C-alpha cells in the first residue's frame, strides 16, 4: 500500500497573522485574502477569532513580531519578572548582555523560590525569541555615535513618519516637551571633580541634590512653571514661605516618581481644560513616565528610546542653558561673600529654588526655538553657528565670573567652567525598579515616595529671620536710592521696581483696619 506523503505544516509569525487580519479589515473578500496568503478558509477564521489575543500581544510588546508560537514559558512567573526588569533597564538605555540577563534570571528565580531553575543559554535564546529581543541596547546615549551608527535609521524613520503624524493637528504653540534633570545645588567649584559622573543613588549626597522638571513649547512663547523635587518635605528654610516661583515636592531620594509626574500631568491637563486648549506633550520613556493617568486635553507622544540625545529639544541646549545660568547665580553669591569677608554658608533649598527658577525664566525664546529646530521638529533651516549659539549663549559673559571665583577659591587648573556646569549631568532622575518591585509591584524595603525628615541635612544652616512688610518696603526704597546713583540703568529696571513697590503697598491697604500694628508689620 502506497504511503501518502505528509504535507509540512506552515507556521505564521504574529506579524504575518496581523497582516492577514488587516487585509480583511481593509474590505477585501475573505476568499480573496485566503488565496492571497495561501491559507485555507478555516485558518483564516482561526486568525480572525484570535485577533484580540494577537493585538494584545503586540500592544504589550510581550511577544516579538516574528514569533510563530505563543506557548508560555515553563517558568512563566520567572519569565514575566525578567521581562519586566528588562523593560526597565532598556528604558534607561543601559547596556544589557546575555550573561547579565541570565544572572538576573537566577536572582529572581531564587527570590521566587525556584531552586532547580537553570538560566541556560537555551533558556536565554527562548526568552529572546518569546519577546523579540535583540541584545543591542546602548549603554549611554551619545549623539555622535547615534548619528554615525544604527541610530540614524531610527531617527530618520521617526522624522519621516511618526512625528509628522503627531504634530499634524497642532501649532508650535501647542507642542510641548517635558524633561527632568538633576542638580547638585550646593556644589562648590573646587569640588567639581568629586561630583563628576556621580549617579547619586542615595546616601548623604541625596541631601545635596534636587530634581527639576522643565516644560516648554516649540514656539518658545510658553515655559511652564518648574517642578522641583527635594528630599525634605518641610525644610526649615521654607518655614513661613507661602509663595515660590515653582512647585515643590519631596521624597527620600529627591527624584521623579510615577506619582509625582502623574500629579504634575493632571494639573497641566486641568489648566488646558480650563483654557479650552489641546496640546501635544513629547516625553522620553524613563520609568517615571511609563504609567500615565487618563488625560482629556493632553496627547502624549513618546520619543524613540536611545535617541533622546538627538531628538529631545530640552536635551539639545535648553537644560544646559538653565544650568549655565544657575551656576552663574551661584558664582555671584560666592563672589559677594568673598568681597564682604563673610563666612561661606551653604546655599539652602529656598535659595536654590529661586536661582533655578530665575535661570529657567531667563532662557531666551530664540534659544528654545533653535533647540526645537535642531531636534528636527520645527522645519526650519539651522546652521552650525546657530546650533553652537543655542548651547553656549550665556557662557561667554559668565566665564569671566568663573575666572575670578576660580582664582579666589583655588580651583585646580584642570577644572573649567563647563566641567562645573555639567558635573551633575549623570544624576539619576527617576525611581529605579528594585527586584522586590519586579516581583511584588511594590518595594519590600524603603518607600521611595516618603520624604526625609523636616530639618535633615539643614542643621548647619541658620534659620532665616522673618522679614516684616515694613522692612520689605524699606529695602525697595534703598534699592531705588542705589539705582539713582548708577549710570545707564534701563527703564525696564525702574518699571520692575515700581511693580514690586505697588504690590507691597497693596498688601498695606489690604490689612484689616482693626488689626494690631504688630500684625500689620509681619508678613502673613
Short mmCIF file of C-alpha atoms in Angstrom, two decimals:
data_model
loop_
_atom_site.label_atom_id
_atom_site.label_comp_id
_atom_site.label_asym_id
_atom_site.label_seq_id
_atom_site.Cartn_x
_atom_site.Cartn_y
_atom_site.Cartn_z
CA UNK A 1 0.00 0.00 0.00
CA UNK A 2 1.45 3.32 -1.05
CA UNK A 3 2.19 5.76 1.73
CA UNK A 4 0.80 9.22 1.36
CA UNK A 5 3.39 11.96 1.95
CA UNK A 6 2.64 14.25 4.84
CA UNK A 7 2.33 17.88 3.84
CA UNK A 8 4.59 20.10 6.00
CA UNK A 9 2.50 22.31 8.24
CA UNK A 10 3.19 26.01 7.70
CA UNK A 11 3.64 28.29 10.69
CA UNK A 12 2.86 32.01 10.65
CA UNK A 13 4.53 34.71 12.68
CA UNK A 14 2.48 37.16 14.71
CA UNK A 15 3.34 39.86 12.16
CA UNK A 16 2.03 37.70 9.28
CA UNK A 17 -1.18 36.91 11.14
CA UNK A 18 -1.82 40.60 11.77
CA UNK A 19 -1.30 41.34 8.06
CA UNK A 20 -3.97 38.76 7.22
CA UNK A 21 -6.39 40.35 9.71
CA UNK A 22 -5.64 43.84 8.39
CA UNK A 23 -6.32 42.66 4.82
CA UNK A 24 -9.81 41.52 5.85
CA UNK A 25 -10.35 44.83 7.71
CA UNK A 26 -9.48 46.73 4.53
CA UNK A 27 -12.63 45.37 2.88
CA UNK A 28 -11.25 42.50 0.82
CA UNK A 29 -13.34 39.33 0.50
CA UNK A 30 -12.27 36.56 2.84
CA UNK A 31 -11.89 34.14 -0.06
CA UNK A 32 -9.53 36.53 -1.87
CA UNK A 33 -7.50 37.09 1.29
CA UNK A 34 -7.15 33.32 1.83
CA UNK A 35 -5.86 32.89 -1.72
CA UNK A 36 -3.50 35.88 -1.43
CA UNK A 37 -1.80 34.49 1.66
CA UNK A 38 -2.07 30.83 0.65
CA UNK A 39 -4.17 29.71 3.60
CA UNK A 40 -7.38 27.73 3.96
CA UNK A 41 -10.69 29.39 4.92
CA UNK A 42 -10.59 27.57 8.28
CA UNK A 43 -7.12 29.00 9.04
CA UNK A 44 -8.36 32.47 8.16
CA UNK A 45 -11.33 32.03 10.51
CA UNK A 46 -8.94 30.99 13.28
CA UNK A 47 -6.83 34.14 12.74
CA UNK A 48 -9.91 36.35 12.90
CA UNK A 49 -11.16 34.57 16.01
CA UNK A 50 -7.81 35.10 17.80
CA UNK A 51 -7.27 38.67 16.63
CA UNK A 52 -7.91 40.15 20.09
CA UNK A 53 -5.15 37.96 21.52
CA UNK A 54 -2.75 38.96 18.73
CA UNK A 55 -3.45 42.66 19.22
CA UNK A 56 -2.95 42.39 22.98
CA UNK A 57 0.43 40.71 22.48
CA UNK A 58 1.52 43.42 20.07
CA UNK A 59 0.27 46.21 22.35
CA UNK A 60 2.02 44.81 25.40
CA UNK A 61 5.16 44.03 23.37
CA UNK A 62 5.36 40.76 25.31
CA UNK A 63 5.89 38.74 22.14
CA UNK A 64 8.22 39.58 19.27
CA UNK A 65 6.52 40.26 15.91
CA UNK A 66 8.45 37.41 14.24
CA UNK A 67 7.33 34.89 16.88
CA UNK A 68 5.35 32.00 15.37
CA UNK A 69 4.20 30.19 18.52
CA UNK A 70 2.74 31.71 21.66
CA UNK A 71 3.35 28.98 24.19
CA UNK A 72 4.00 30.23 27.70
CA UNK A 73 7.40 29.68 29.29
CA UNK A 74 7.86 26.66 31.59
CA UNK A 75 8.61 29.07 34.44
CA UNK A 76 6.10 31.71 33.43
CA UNK A 77 6.46 33.89 36.53
CA UNK A 78 10.25 33.98 36.17
CA UNK A 79 9.84 34.91 32.51
CA UNK A 80 7.46 37.76 33.38
CA UNK A 81 9.72 39.06 36.16
CA UNK A 82 12.83 39.04 33.95
CA UNK A 83 10.98 40.78 31.11
CA UNK A 84 9.64 43.47 33.47
CA UNK A 85 13.22 44.07 34.67
CA UNK A 86 14.49 44.13 31.08
CA UNK A 87 11.94 46.75 30.05
CA UNK A 88 13.03 48.97 32.96
CA UNK A 89 16.72 48.62 32.08
CA UNK A 90 16.11 49.14 28.37
CA UNK A 91 14.15 52.33 29.09
CA UNK A 92 17.24 53.70 30.87
CA UNK A 93 19.46 52.90 27.84
CA UNK A 94 21.71 50.62 29.93
CA UNK A 95 23.85 48.01 28.20
CA UNK A 96 22.32 44.54 28.52
CA UNK A 97 24.17 41.37 27.55
CA UNK A 98 23.06 37.75 27.56
CA UNK A 99 25.14 36.93 30.64
CA UNK A 100 23.59 39.86 32.54
CA UNK A 101 20.07 38.61 31.74
CA UNK A 102 20.97 35.07 32.85
CA UNK A 103 22.39 36.30 36.18
CA UNK A 104 19.31 38.44 36.81
CA UNK A 105 17.06 35.47 35.97
CA UNK A 106 18.85 33.31 38.56
CA UNK A 107 18.49 36.05 41.21
CA UNK A 108 14.78 36.49 40.52
CA UNK A 109 14.21 32.71 40.40
CA UNK A 110 15.82 32.40 43.82
CA UNK A 111 13.57 35.14 45.20
CA UNK A 112 10.55 33.34 43.73
CA UNK A 113 11.59 30.08 45.40
CA UNK A 114 12.79 28.09 42.35
CA UNK A 115 15.95 26.23 43.40
CA UNK A 116 16.15 23.99 40.32
CA UNK A 117 15.87 26.70 37.67
CA UNK A 118 18.89 26.98 35.40
CA UNK A 119 19.32 30.08 33.26
CA UNK A 120 21.00 28.19 30.45
CA UNK A 121 21.94 29.55 27.04
CA UNK A 122 18.95 27.64 25.65
CA UNK A 123 16.63 29.37 28.11
CA UNK A 124 18.13 32.75 27.14
CA UNK A 125 17.57 32.06 23.43
CA UNK A 126 13.97 31.06 24.03
CA UNK A 127 13.44 34.11 26.24
CA UNK A 128 14.78 36.36 23.48
CA UNK A 129 12.60 34.68 20.86
CA UNK A 130 9.48 34.93 23.04
CA UNK A 131 9.90 38.68 23.46
CA UNK A 132 11.60 39.61 20.21
CA UNK A 133 14.70 40.94 21.99
CA UNK A 134 17.85 41.83 20.08
CA UNK A 135 20.65 42.46 22.58
CA UNK A 136 21.88 45.69 21.04
CA UNK A 137 20.99 48.15 23.79
CA UNK A 138 23.23 51.22 24.05
CA UNK A 139 24.95 51.79 27.39
CA UNK A 140 24.74 55.58 27.29
CA UNK A 141 23.35 57.94 24.75
CA UNK A 142 25.91 59.77 22.67
CA UNK A 143 24.65 61.96 19.84
CA UNK A 144 27.79 61.48 17.73
CA UNK A 145 27.63 57.69 17.94
CA UNK A 146 23.89 57.67 17.30
CA UNK A 147 24.19 59.81 14.20
CA UNK A 148 27.04 57.69 12.85
CA UNK A 149 25.58 54.29 13.70
CA UNK A 150 22.36 52.34 13.50
CA UNK A 151 20.52 55.04 15.46
CA UNK A 152 20.42 57.28 12.38
CA UNK A 153 17.88 54.91 10.80
CA UNK A 154 15.57 55.16 13.81
CA UNK A 155 15.92 58.96 13.91
CA UNK A 156 15.20 59.34 10.19
CA UNK A 157 12.25 56.96 10.42
CA UNK A 158 10.77 58.97 13.29
CA UNK A 159 11.30 62.28 11.45
CA UNK A 160 9.75 60.91 8.24
CA UNK A 161 6.81 59.13 9.83
CA UNK A 162 5.60 59.27 13.41
CA UNK A 163 6.45 62.87 14.29
CA UNK A 164 4.70 64.16 11.15
CA UNK A 165 1.51 62.38 12.24
CA UNK A 166 1.86 63.59 15.83
CA UNK A 167 2.28 67.29 15.07
CA UNK A 168 -0.14 67.43 12.12
CA UNK A 169 -3.04 68.76 14.20
CA UNK A 170 -1.05 71.10 16.45
CA UNK A 171 0.54 74.52 16.08
CA UNK A 172 4.04 75.15 17.53
CA UNK A 173 2.34 76.97 20.43
CA UNK A 174 0.63 73.70 21.44
CA UNK A 175 3.56 71.28 21.04
CA UNK A 176 5.46 70.82 24.32
CA UNK A 177 8.46 68.87 25.58
CA UNK A 178 9.00 67.95 29.25
CA UNK A 179 12.14 66.51 30.79
CA UNK A 180 13.90 66.22 34.15
CA UNK A 181 17.46 66.96 35.22
CA UNK A 182 19.38 66.53 38.48
CA UNK A 183 21.14 69.40 40.26
CA UNK A 184 23.80 69.30 42.98
CA UNK A 185 22.53 72.63 44.30
CA UNK A 186 25.32 73.14 46.89
CA UNK A 187 28.22 72.09 44.65
CA UNK A 188 31.28 74.33 45.06
CA UNK A 189 33.66 74.85 42.12
CA UNK A 190 36.59 73.21 43.91
CA UNK A 191 34.54 70.02 44.41
CA UNK A 192 33.63 69.58 40.74
CA UNK A 193 35.87 66.56 40.10
CA UNK A 194 34.42 64.71 43.11
CA UNK A 195 30.85 65.12 41.80
CA UNK A 196 31.61 64.40 38.12
CA UNK A 197 29.96 61.16 36.99
CA UNK A 198 28.20 60.59 40.34
CA UNK A 199 24.76 58.96 39.78
CA UNK A 200 23.69 59.71 43.39
CA UNK A 201 21.50 56.66 44.10
CA UNK A 202 21.18 57.58 47.76
CA UNK A 203 23.28 58.22 50.86
CA UNK A 204 24.34 61.62 52.17
CA UNK A 205 24.58 63.16 48.71
CA UNK A 206 20.82 62.74 48.27
CA UNK A 207 20.53 65.69 50.69
CA UNK A 208 22.63 67.84 48.36
CA UNK A 209 20.60 67.25 45.21
CA UNK A 210 17.34 68.33 43.63
CA UNK A 211 15.48 67.10 40.56
CA UNK A 212 13.94 69.74 38.32
CA UNK A 213 11.24 69.17 35.68
CA UNK A 214 11.04 71.72 32.88
CA UNK A 215 8.45 72.03 30.10
CA UNK A 216 8.25 74.46 27.17
CA UNK A 217 6.54 74.74 23.80
CA UNK A 218 8.07 74.69 20.32
CA UNK A 219 7.48 78.38 19.60
CA UNK A 220 9.32 79.40 22.78
CA UNK A 221 6.33 81.51 23.82
CA UNK A 222 5.40 79.44 26.87
CA UNK A 223 7.57 77.96 29.61
CA UNK A 224 5.59 76.15 32.30
CA UNK A 225 6.21 76.62 35.98
CA UNK A 226 9.08 74.29 37.02
CA UNK A 227 8.55 71.35 39.36
CA UNK A 228 11.37 70.90 41.88
CA UNK A 229 11.73 67.66 43.86
CA UNK A 230 13.79 67.74 47.06
CA UNK A 231 14.46 65.33 49.89
CA UNK A 232 12.84 67.19 52.78
CA UNK A 233 9.09 67.79 52.75
CA UNK A 234 9.30 70.66 55.25
CA UNK A 235 12.79 72.17 55.16
CA UNK A 236 13.48 74.84 57.75
CA UNK A 237 14.24 77.43 55.08
CA UNK A 238 10.66 77.14 53.73
CA UNK A 239 9.02 77.81 57.08
CA UNK A 240 6.52 80.69 56.74
CA UNK A 241 7.11 80.68 52.97
CA UNK A 242 3.78 80.66 51.11
CA UNK A 243 4.81 81.64 47.59
CA UNK A 244 7.54 80.09 45.47
CA UNK A 245 8.45 80.60 41.78
CA UNK A 246 7.90 76.88 41.22
CA UNK A 247 6.06 73.82 42.56
CA UNK A 248 7.94 71.91 45.26
CA UNK A 249 7.53 68.24 46.22
CA UNK A 250 9.71 65.82 48.17
CA UNK A 251 10.67 62.17 48.61
CA UNK A 252 13.59 60.47 50.30
CA UNK A 253 15.66 60.23 47.11
CA UNK A 254 14.85 63.69 45.68
CA UNK A 255 14.00 62.23 42.28
CA UNK A 256 10.99 61.96 39.99
CA UNK A 257 8.46 59.17 40.59
CA UNK A 258 5.40 58.00 38.69
CA UNK A 259 3.09 59.51 41.30
CA UNK A 260 4.77 62.94 41.19
CA UNK A 261 4.89 63.01 37.39
CA UNK A 262 1.26 61.95 37.10
CA UNK A 263 0.22 64.59 39.64
CA UNK A 264 2.02 67.22 37.54
CA UNK A 265 0.39 65.88 34.36
CA UNK A 266 -3.11 66.06 35.87
CA UNK A 267 -2.52 69.67 36.93
CA UNK A 268 -1.40 70.61 33.41
CA UNK A 269 -4.39 68.76 31.96
CA UNK A 270 -6.75 70.69 34.24
CA UNK A 271 -5.21 74.02 33.16
CA UNK A 272 -5.56 73.08 29.49
CA UNK A 273 -9.19 72.10 30.06
CA UNK A 274 -9.89 75.42 31.74
CA UNK A 275 -8.22 77.28 28.86
CA UNK A 276 -10.06 75.10 26.31
CA UNK A 277 -6.78 74.00 24.75
CA UNK A 278 -5.45 70.68 23.48
CA UNK A 279 -1.70 70.11 23.48
CA UNK A 280 0.83 67.50 22.37
CA UNK A 281 3.41 66.59 25.02
CA UNK A 282 6.62 64.83 23.90
CA UNK A 283 8.45 62.88 26.63
CA UNK A 284 11.05 60.13 26.93
CA UNK A 285 10.29 56.65 28.27
CA UNK A 286 12.02 56.81 31.66
CA UNK A 287 10.42 54.76 34.43
CA UNK A 288 8.52 57.74 35.89
CA UNK A 289 6.71 58.24 32.56
CA UNK A 290 5.53 54.66 31.96
CA UNK A 291 2.12 54.53 33.71
CA UNK A 292 0.17 57.65 32.73
CA UNK A 293 -3.29 58.66 34.01
CA UNK A 294 -6.30 59.34 31.79
CA UNK A 295 -5.84 62.76 30.19
CA UNK A 296 -8.55 64.77 28.45
CA UNK A 297 -6.58 67.64 26.92
CA UNK A 298 -3.06 66.24 26.55
CA UNK A 299 -1.91 63.83 23.85
CA UNK A 300 1.35 62.19 24.93
CA UNK A 301 3.95 61.21 22.33
CA UNK A 302 6.98 59.12 23.32
CA UNK A 303 10.38 59.88 21.83
CA UNK A 304 12.18 56.79 20.45
CA UNK A 305 14.36 55.04 23.04
CA UNK A 306 18.13 55.57 22.77
CA UNK A 307 17.56 58.66 20.60
CA UNK A 308 16.59 61.40 23.05
CA UNK A 309 20.13 62.83 22.90
CA UNK A 310 19.39 63.99 19.35
CA UNK A 311 15.58 64.27 19.39
CA UNK A 312 14.63 65.86 22.73
CA UNK A 313 14.68 69.69 22.49
CA UNK A 314 15.31 70.20 26.22
CA UNK A 315 18.41 67.99 25.95
CA UNK A 316 19.77 69.93 22.98
CA UNK A 317 20.75 73.09 24.83
CA UNK A 318 17.78 74.32 26.88
CA UNK A 319 18.58 72.47 30.12
CA UNK A 320 22.28 73.17 29.58
CA UNK A 321 21.49 76.89 29.36
CA UNK A 322 19.48 76.69 32.60
CA UNK A 323 22.45 75.08 34.35
CA UNK A 324 24.85 77.68 32.97
CA UNK A 325 22.64 80.46 34.32
CA UNK A 326 22.14 78.68 37.67
CA UNK A 327 25.89 78.22 38.13
CA UNK A 328 26.28 81.90 37.21
CA UNK A 329 23.90 82.95 40.01
CA UNK A 330 25.76 80.59 42.36
CA UNK A 331 29.15 82.10 41.45
CA UNK A 332 27.82 85.62 42.06
CA UNK A 333 26.82 84.61 45.59
CA UNK A 334 30.28 83.20 46.23
CA UNK A 335 31.92 86.37 44.91
CA UNK A 336 29.70 88.61 47.05
CA UNK A 337 30.62 86.61 50.15
CA UNK A 338 34.32 86.83 49.30
CA UNK A 339 34.13 90.60 48.78
CA UNK A 340 32.28 91.12 52.07
CA UNK A 341 34.61 88.80 54.04
CA UNK A 342 31.58 86.90 55.34
CA UNK A 343 31.74 83.21 56.20
CA UNK A 344 30.81 80.94 53.32
CA UNK A 345 27.37 79.49 54.09
CA UNK A 346 25.82 76.65 52.14
CA UNK A 347 23.02 77.50 49.74
CA UNK A 348 19.71 76.28 51.17
CA UNK A 349 16.79 74.81 49.23
CA UNK A 350 14.86 78.09 49.08
CA UNK A 351 17.83 79.94 47.60
CA UNK A 352 18.45 77.10 45.14
CA UNK A 353 14.80 77.12 44.07
CA UNK A 354 14.92 80.89 43.49
CA UNK A 355 18.08 80.59 41.38
CA UNK A 356 16.82 77.61 39.35
CA UNK A 357 13.54 79.38 38.62
CA UNK A 358 15.36 82.63 37.73
CA UNK A 359 17.61 80.69 35.36
CA UNK A 360 14.63 78.97 33.72
CA UNK A 361 12.69 82.20 33.15
CA UNK A 362 15.86 83.85 31.75
CA UNK A 363 16.27 81.32 28.91
CA UNK A 364 15.58 83.30 25.72
CA UNK A 365 12.85 82.41 23.27
CA UNK A 366 15.44 82.26 20.47
CA UNK A 367 17.39 79.60 22.41
CA UNK A 368 14.27 77.48 22.87
CA UNK A 369 13.31 77.72 19.18
CA UNK A 370 16.82 76.82 17.99
CA UNK A 371 16.81 73.68 20.13
CA UNK A 372 13.44 72.59 18.71
CA UNK A 373 14.83 73.22 15.23
CA UNK A 374 17.90 71.15 15.99
CA UNK A 375 15.63 68.28 17.07
CA UNK A 376 14.05 68.41 13.61
CA UNK A 377 10.56 69.01 14.97
CA UNK A 378 10.30 72.59 13.75
CA UNK A 379 11.02 72.52 9.98
CA UNK A 380 13.38 75.49 9.71
CA UNK A 381 16.94 75.53 8.34
CA UNK A 382 19.54 75.60 11.10
CA UNK A 383 23.18 76.49 10.53
CA UNK A 384 26.08 75.14 12.54
CA UNK A 385 26.78 78.54 14.08
CA UNK A 386 23.17 78.79 15.26
CA UNK A 387 23.45 75.35 16.85
CA UNK A 388 26.51 76.34 18.83
CA UNK A 389 24.87 79.57 19.95
CA UNK A 390 21.89 77.66 21.34
CA UNK A 391 24.07 75.64 23.67
CA UNK A 392 26.54 78.34 24.76
CA UNK A 393 24.65 81.65 24.60
CA UNK A 394 25.27 82.81 28.20
CA UNK A 395 28.65 81.09 28.62
CA UNK A 396 30.91 83.92 27.45
CA UNK A 397 29.70 86.51 29.98
CA UNK A 398 29.85 84.08 32.90
CA UNK A 399 33.33 82.77 32.02
CA UNK A 400 34.85 85.98 33.45
CA UNK A 401 32.94 85.46 36.68
CA UNK A 402 34.18 81.87 36.81
CA UNK A 403 37.78 83.00 36.33
CA UNK A 404 37.54 85.40 39.30
CA UNK A 405 35.98 82.80 41.62
CA UNK A 406 38.37 80.05 40.49
CA UNK A 407 41.40 82.14 41.40
CA UNK A 408 39.93 83.25 44.74
CA UNK A 409 38.90 79.73 45.81
CA UNK A 410 41.99 77.90 44.44
CA UNK A 411 40.10 75.74 41.93
CA UNK A 412 42.52 73.25 40.26
CA UNK A 413 43.67 74.32 36.80
CA UNK A 414 42.30 71.16 35.16
CA UNK A 415 38.73 72.19 36.06
CA UNK A 416 36.98 74.62 33.72
CA UNK A 417 33.56 76.24 33.80
CA UNK A 418 31.98 73.60 31.55
CA UNK A 419 33.11 70.90 33.99
CA UNK A 420 31.35 72.84 36.75
CA UNK A 421 28.16 73.20 34.67
CA UNK A 422 27.97 69.53 33.63
CA UNK A 423 29.13 67.99 36.93
CA UNK A 424 25.62 66.70 37.74
CA UNK A 425 24.57 65.61 34.24
CA UNK A 426 24.84 61.92 35.22
CA UNK A 427 22.48 62.12 38.19
CA UNK A 428 19.71 59.51 38.31
CA UNK A 429 16.48 61.49 37.87
CA UNK A 430 13.80 58.82 38.24
CA UNK A 431 12.95 55.93 40.51
CA UNK A 432 14.80 52.70 39.74
CA UNK A 433 12.92 49.42 39.77
CA UNK A 434 14.02 47.11 42.60
CA UNK A 435 13.97 43.32 42.32
CA UNK A 436 11.33 43.21 45.02
CA UNK A 437 9.22 45.64 43.00
CA UNK A 438 9.61 43.49 39.89
CA UNK A 439 8.07 40.58 41.74
CA UNK A 440 5.63 42.27 44.09
CA UNK A 441 4.89 45.54 42.22
CA UNK A 442 5.84 47.35 45.38
CA UNK A 443 9.07 47.79 47.34
CA UNK A 444 9.55 45.49 50.29
CA UNK A 445 12.06 47.93 51.73
CA UNK A 446 12.01 51.72 51.87
CA UNK A 447 9.19 53.70 50.35
CA UNK A 448 10.57 55.88 47.57
CA UNK A 449 7.73 58.38 47.93
CA UNK A 450 8.42 59.03 51.60
CA UNK A 451 10.14 62.35 52.16
CA UNK A 452 13.04 62.98 54.50
CA UNK A 453 12.65 64.46 57.96
CA UNK A 454 11.87 68.12 58.42
CA UNK A 455 15.31 69.56 59.16
CA UNK A 456 17.52 66.70 57.99
CA UNK A 457 20.66 67.97 56.27
CA UNK A 458 20.00 71.57 57.31
CA UNK A 459 21.29 71.56 60.88
CA UNK A 460 24.31 73.63 59.86
CA UNK A 461 22.21 76.27 58.08
CA UNK A 462 20.99 79.23 60.12
CA UNK A 463 17.26 79.83 60.18
CA UNK A 464 16.33 82.81 58.02
CA UNK A 465 14.77 85.66 60.00
CA UNK A 466 11.18 86.57 59.26
CA UNK A 467 11.02 89.80 57.24
CA UNK A 468 8.30 92.30 58.03
CA UNK A 469 6.32 94.20 55.43
CA UNK A 470 7.87 97.44 56.68
CA UNK A 471 11.38 96.04 56.16
CA UNK A 472 10.49 94.93 52.65
CA UNK A 473 9.21 98.40 51.71
CA UNK A 474 12.32 99.98 53.21
CA UNK A 475 14.53 97.65 51.15
CA UNK A 476 12.78 98.73 47.95
CA UNK A 477 13.38 102.38 48.85
CA UNK A 478 17.07 101.67 49.47
CA UNK A 479 17.33 99.88 46.16
CA UNK A 480 15.71 102.84 44.42
CA UNK A 481 18.27 105.19 46.01
CA UNK A 482 21.13 102.93 44.96
CA UNK A 483 19.94 102.78 41.34
CA UNK A 484 19.67 106.58 41.25
CA UNK A 485 23.46 106.75 41.75
CA UNK A 486 24.14 104.36 38.85
CA UNK A 487 24.65 105.38 35.23
CA UNK A 488 22.65 103.95 32.33
CA UNK A 489 20.04 102.00 34.29
CA UNK A 490 17.43 100.65 31.80
CA UNK A 491 13.89 101.96 32.17
CA UNK A 492 12.67 98.35 32.47
CA UNK A 493 14.51 98.00 35.79
CA UNK A 494 12.71 101.01 37.26
CA UNK A 495 9.46 99.61 35.90
CA UNK A 496 10.04 96.29 37.67
CA UNK A 497 10.90 98.12 40.88
CA UNK A 498 7.68 100.10 40.64
CA UNK A 499 5.78 96.84 40.22
CA UNK A 500 7.30 95.45 43.44
CA UNK A 501 6.54 98.70 45.25
CA UNK A 502 2.91 98.67 44.11
CA UNK A 503 2.47 95.05 45.22
CA UNK A 504 3.82 95.81 48.70
CA UNK A 505 1.60 98.88 49.04
CA UNK A 506 -1.44 96.79 48.09
CA UNK A 507 -0.53 94.48 50.96
CA UNK A 508 -0.65 97.52 53.25
CA UNK A 509 -4.08 98.63 52.07
CA UNK A 510 -5.45 95.08 52.28
CA UNK A 511 -4.60 94.88 56.00
CA UNK A 512 -7.81 94.94 58.12
CA UNK A 513 -8.40 98.25 59.93
CA UNK A 514 -8.85 96.61 63.31
CA UNK A 515 -5.59 94.64 63.09
CA UNK A 516 -2.88 95.41 65.59
CA UNK A 517 0.12 97.34 64.30
CA UNK A 518 2.34 94.37 65.19
CA UNK A 519 0.21 92.15 62.96
CA UNK A 520 0.44 94.69 60.14
CA UNK A 521 4.23 94.75 60.30
CA UNK A 522 4.53 90.96 59.84
CA UNK A 523 4.29 89.12 56.51
CA UNK A 524 1.43 86.68 56.66
#
